[in-house]
Amino acid sequence: MGALKLPEQTRPEAPAASGATPAAPLYAKRQKVYPKAVQGRVRRAKWLILVLCLLLYYTVPLIRWDRGPDMPDQAVLVDMNAGRLFFFWIEIWPQEVYYLTGLLVLGAIGLFAATSLFGRVWCGFTCPQTVWTDLFMLVERRIQGDRNARMRLDLKPWTREWVVKKGLTHAVWLGIAAATGGAWIMYFNDALEMTPRFFTGQASLEVYFFFGLFTATTYLLAGWAREQVCTYMCPWPRFQAAMLDENSLVVTYRAWRGEPRGKAKAEGVGDCVDCRACVHVCPTGIDIRDGQQMECIGCGLCIDACDDVMTRLQRPRGLIAFETLANLAASEAAAGALPPGPQRRACGMQVRRVPRFLRARTLVYAGALALVVAAMGGAWLLRQTTSLAVIRDRAPIFVRLSDGGIRNAYTLKLGDKTPGVEAYSLALEAPAGLNLIVLDAESDPAGAPVLTTRPDGITQWRALVTAPAGLRLPESVPVTFRLVDARGRVAVSTSSVFLGPKP
Amino acid sequence: MPTKIEKDSVTGRETTGHEWDGLKELNTPLPRWWLYLFYATIVFAVVWMILYPALPVTGLHGVTGWTARGAIGPELEAERAKQEPMLARLRAATPAAIAADPELRNFALAGGRIAFANNCAACHGAGGQGAAGGFPTLADDDWLYGGSFEDIHFTITHGVRNGEDPEARGIAMPRFLADGILKPDQVGDVTDYVLSLSGQAADAAAAGRGEALFAENCVACHGEKGEGNREMGAPRLSDQVWLYGGDRASVLRSVSFAHAGVMPAWGKRLDPAIINMLTVYVHALGGGE
């Protein structure tokens, strides 16, 4: 992998550094972005993904999944009160939250892999910030008109037209934001049962709080903050460059073909007519012709804008394209010296290679993905559904019985993550002579106490272990409680200690 | 003293005039909104002090008459009302019946644990572990007055030697040395005999002498072989559990000066439902009979 050669970045608003004048304030005021509407292949793909993402978000809580009586029948549900997380056939308990962590780790590695292959596709197409901002911009455009109309409107604030159009826009935005916050709470409460209670004011304060929180954040982030979230708030743009290399597909301007810029009919100029269509459609307000920039979210709308202009000028499309930096450098090397025209275009395009998808970086990501998937799958298959917690009484540490025997008491918590009722015999592995009884428990034919579970719950038992008088034991003796199932297999074993006076 | 106040070219503000190794500080006033907010909090505080109890002076309430205790009153009432059906059932049932009903038993164990911590744990220790000096362990199998549901319930209700309840448990043991009933060497002999009852090392000759004295003075309450008497609360002397210590010095002291532990009559202080819950809880500590 060679060093990345990125075109030098020139930001129009960046102040010139000069030693003589005192440093300008470090605060840069936001320049409002007015993205122009655009049609094309990338835009269609984005609409499609937007619809799919929103459809997923709004319909998933409505999917039903039968888990039997007394169990929620929502397929995807985070039940905070009962402390259960349901995902179709999967149900996890709070102490198993590492499965969720594993899923997030998978998501992170997947993001790294996708970025090293195709650049910031997550940012440009599927990130909720992008999806909702796109939706909000659609509303804004429908009500206030396209770029120029919106800019004109903002020049005359507090006129009748301004108030009506702005008011309507914000009302619709708030409506969408409320629907977003409303759907969010459906993931934490039964959607079908919660919705009527929500609208009749019978839901809990918690529900209304989170509804308000997500309504407010959606409205602020997608309506007001927009590209500032990507540029200033999100950590991802800061380190995503570490996943990119010269073989990643990124949104690029083919400078070797476009430069020098000039009028369409001028002689000796490149394909770029400097119409600034690419700048006008950009949702983050940057100029892709300045090269790779942190602000670029890789949405590719400038590709559509430029393709449209090139088609109208009857020039081949692809002056701005998803392209690897390696190809860009190869084209530059081959065609950069040629005079502008069809020959330079053909020469530059000819030397391009199919992007190398299999490379050390992507293989490492694929390996890491496979490893985490295997670890999670293994952990899931070996998941223990029965648990036995042994809590030794600390007050009193031990009890001296009237015959001189020593007794320890334990609280046993038997957890069962399955919907059925199981029965286990409890065996004590301890020095000979120690005697185990469990209060209120039945006995099996061999005389061992039988503990029964509660479906998807915990049963509690009190066990008394007694050392008869005269049994010489050290101060602390390790003991192990074992749950033995009907087939004689040890389901769980938990260790504890038996304490007595100093010998 | 600030000497060189100058105007900063970037912000247009004046400096404070202080300079530290070339660093100057801008004299930036507090934002207006911040100041107004500050004034508003002062006004708020004054209004608050008039309306609500704010000054640490007894009897000085705010004009609204609000108190924290009064505010939580309705909530407590509501909680009590919620518990009432269950408490009514607990009041009506006997402790044995409560223990046999899983729902009542569950409620009684949870409530009993709290009531025990509030009322009993100060003497009997958390979990009924007891304490040295006459506070019996409730988790063992040795009972002064019996470990059945009825016995525990009676003891909690009426207490022990408290002088306030005519039905209180326990009678007083004579102070054999202090009251001159036995001579010092006789007390020693009885002590050796008592130690021999529980199989402890004792002077055989002294124990032999003590046997007759024991039969004369102690058997009436503690039984012929020191097996104790629950009617009177006379402890069993033949076992390994000693309320006031089982070594020779402790037993000698007990014979000489006697002990008379006391316990309040909780029947006069607690709701019958709570006494029932306590009974079930104590019974379940490990020694219930």
GROMACS .gro file of N, CA, C and O in nm, chain B residues 79-118:
model
  160
  582GLU      N    1  -5.018   0.370   5.000
  582GLU     CA    2  -4.942   0.245   5.009
  582GLU      C    3  -5.004   0.154   5.114
  582GLU      O    4  -5.015   0.033   5.094
  583ARG      N    5  -5.042   0.214   5.226
  583ARG     CA    6  -5.103   0.133   5.332
  583ARG      C    7  -5.235   0.073   5.284
  583ARG      O    8  -5.263  -0.043   5.311
  584ALA      N    9  -5.311   0.155   5.211
  584ALA     CA   10  -5.439   0.105   5.161
  584ALA      C   11  -5.416  -0.013   5.066
  584ALA      O   12  -5.493  -0.109   5.065
  585LYS      N   13  -5.305  -0.006   4.987
  585LYS     CA   14  -5.274  -0.114   4.895
  585LYS      C   15  -5.240  -0.242   4.972
  585LYS      O   16  -5.270  -0.352   4.928
  586GLN      N   17  -5.170  -0.222   5.085
  586GLN     CA   18  -5.129  -0.340   5.162
  586GLN      C   19  -5.242  -0.395   5.248
  586GLN      O   20  -5.236  -0.510   5.290
  587GLU      N   21  -5.343  -0.311   5.272
  587GLU     CA   22  -5.444  -0.345   5.371
  587GLU      C   23  -5.511  -0.481   5.348
  587GLU      O   24  -5.522  -0.560   5.443
  588PRO      N   25  -5.554  -0.514   5.225
  588PRO     CA   26  -5.620  -0.645   5.207
  588PRO      C   27  -5.529  -0.759   5.252
  588PRO      O   28  -5.575  -0.854   5.317
  589MET      N   29  -5.401  -0.747   5.217
  589MET     CA   30  -5.305  -0.852   5.252
  589MET      C   31  -5.286  -0.854   5.404
  589MET      O   32  -5.283  -0.961   5.466
  590LEU      N   33  -5.274  -0.735   5.465
  590LEU     CA   34  -5.254  -0.728   5.610
  590LEU      C   35  -5.376  -0.784   5.683
  590LEU      O   36  -5.363  -0.851   5.786
  591ALA      N   37  -5.495  -0.760   5.627
  591ALA     CA   38  -5.617  -0.812   5.691
  591ALA      C   39  -5.613  -0.964   5.691
  591ALA      O   40  -5.647  -1.029   5.791
  592ARG      N   41  -5.568  -1.021   5.579
  592ARG     CA   42  -5.559  -1.167   5.573
  592ARG      C   43  -5.454  -1.217   5.672
  592ARG      O   44  -5.472  -1.321   5.736
  593LEU      N   45  -5.344  -1.141   5.684
  593LEU     CA   46  -5.238  -1.183   5.775
  593LEU      C   47  -5.284  -1.174   5.921
  593LEU      O   48  -5.243  -1.253   6.005
  594ARG      N   49  -5.369  -1.077   5.949
  594ARG     CA   50  -5.420  -1.061   6.083
  594ARG      C   51  -5.512  -1.177   6.119
  594ARG      O   52  -5.510  -1.228   6.230
  595ALA      N   53  -5.593  -1.219   6.020
  595ALA     CA   54  -5.694  -1.320   6.047
  595ALA      C   55  -5.633  -1.460   6.059
  595ALA      O   56  -5.685  -1.544   6.131
  596ALA      N   57  -5.522  -1.484   5.989
  596ALA     CA   58  -5.467  -1.620   5.985
  596ALA      C   59  -5.373  -1.643   6.102
  596ALA      O   60  -5.317  -1.549   6.159
  597THR      N   61  -5.355  -1.770   6.138
  597THR     CA   62  -5.254  -1.803   6.238
  597THR      C   63  -5.120  -1.811   6.167
  597THR      O   64  -5.114  -1.833   6.045
  598PRO      N   65  -5.009  -1.793   6.241
  598PRO     CA   66  -4.878  -1.801   6.176
  598PRO      C   67  -4.858  -1.933   6.102
  598PRO      O   68  -4.802  -1.934   5.992
  599ALA      N   69  -4.908  -2.042   6.157
  599ALA     CA   70  -4.890  -2.171   6.091
  599ALA      C   71  -4.964  -2.173   5.958
  599ALA      O   72  -4.914  -2.224   5.857
  600ALA      N   73  -5.084  -2.112   5.955
  600ALA     CA   74  -5.161  -2.107   5.831
  600ALA      C   75  -5.093  -2.017   5.729
  600ALA      O   76  -5.094  -2.045   5.608
  601ILE      N   77  -5.032  -1.910   5.778
  601ILE     CA   78  -4.960  -1.820   5.688
  601ILE      C   79  -4.845  -1.894   5.622
  601ILE      O   80  -4.824  -1.887   5.501
  602ALA      N   81  -4.771  -1.971   5.701
  602ALA     CA   82  -4.655  -2.041   5.647
  602ALA      C   83  -4.696  -2.146   5.546
  602ALA      O   84  -4.618  -2.181   5.457
  603ALA      N   85  -4.820  -2.196   5.557
  603ALA     CA   86  -4.864  -2.301   5.467
  603ALA      C   87  -4.915  -2.246   5.334
  603ALA      O   88  -4.924  -2.318   5.236
  604ASP      N   89  -4.946  -2.115   5.331
  604ASP     CA   90  -4.998  -2.053   5.209
  604ASP      C   91  -4.884  -1.980   5.138
  604ASP      O   92  -4.832  -1.882   5.192
  605PRO      N   93  -4.844  -2.025   5.020
  605PRO     CA   94  -4.725  -1.966   4.956
  605PRO      C   95  -4.734  -1.814   4.940
  605PRO      O   96  -4.636  -1.744   4.963
  606GLU      N   97  -4.853  -1.765   4.906
  606GLU     CA   98  -4.866  -1.621   4.880
  606GLU      C   99  -4.847  -1.543   5.010
  606GLU      O  100  -4.769  -1.447   5.018
  607LEU      N  101  -4.917  -1.588   5.116
  607LEU     CA  102  -4.906  -1.520   5.245
  607LEU      C  103  -4.765  -1.533   5.301
  607LEU      O  104  -4.708  -1.440   5.357
  608ARG      N  105  -4.709  -1.650   5.284
  608ARG     CA  106  -4.576  -1.678   5.338
  608ARG      C  107  -4.472  -1.584   5.273
  608ARG      O  108  -4.388  -1.525   5.340
  609ASN      N  109  -4.484  -1.571   5.141
  609ASN     CA  110  -4.393  -1.484   5.067
  609ASN      C  111  -4.400  -1.341   5.119
  609ASN      O  112  -4.299  -1.276   5.147
  610PHE      N  113  -4.525  -1.293   5.135
  610PHE     CA  114  -4.547  -1.157   5.184
  610PHE      C  115  -4.493  -1.144   5.327
  610PHE      O  116  -4.426  -1.046   5.362
  611ALA      N  117  -4.522  -1.245   5.409
  611ALA     CA  118  -4.483  -1.239   5.550
  611ALA      C  119  -4.331  -1.241   5.565
  611ALA      O  120  -4.275  -1.172   5.650
  612LEU      N  121  -4.264  -1.321   5.481
  612LEU     CA  122  -4.118  -1.328   5.492
  612LEU      C  123  -4.055  -1.195   5.453
  612LEU      O  124  -3.962  -1.147   5.518
  613ALA      N  125  -4.108  -1.134   5.346
  613ALA     CA  126  -4.053  -1.005   5.303
  613ALA      C  127  -4.082  -0.896   5.406
  613ALA      O  128  -3.993  -0.820   5.446
  614GLY      N  129  -4.207  -0.893   5.452
  614GLY     CA  130  -4.244  -0.791   5.551
  614GLY      C  131  -4.179  -0.818   5.685
  614GLY      O  132  -4.136  -0.726   5.754
  615GLY      N  133  -4.169  -0.946   5.720
  615GLY     CA  134  -4.108  -0.983   5.847
  615GLY      C  135  -3.962  -0.944   5.853
  615GLY      O  136  -3.910  -0.901   5.957
  616ARG      N  137  -3.894  -0.956   5.740
  616ARG     CA  138  -3.753  -0.920   5.734
  616ARG      C  139  -3.734  -0.771   5.769
  616ARG      O  140  -3.646  -0.734   5.846
  617ILE      N  141  -3.822  -0.687   5.711
  617ILE     CA  142  -3.812  -0.543   5.737
  617ILE      C  143  -3.848  -0.514   5.882
  617ILE      O  144  -3.778  -0.440   5.953
  618ALA      N  145  -3.959  -0.575   5.930
  618ALA     CA  146  -4.002  -0.549   6.067
  618ALA      C  147  -3.896  -0.597   6.165
  618ALA      O  148  -3.871  -0.533   6.268
  619PHE      N  149  -3.831  -0.709   6.133
  619PHE     CA  150  -3.726  -0.761   6.220
  619PHE      C  151  -3.609  -0.662   6.225
  619PHE      O  152  -3.555  -0.632   6.332
  620ALA      N  153  -3.572  -0.610   6.108
  620ALA     CA  154  -3.460  -0.515   6.103
  620ALA      C  155  -3.493  -0.389   6.182
  620ALA      O  156  -3.407  -0.331   6.249
  621ASN      N  157  -3.621  -0.347   6.178
  621ASN     CA  158  -3.660  -0.224   6.247
  621ASN      C  159  -3.669  -0.243   6.397
  621ASN      O  160  -3.636  -0.153   6.473
   0.00000   0.00000   0.00000
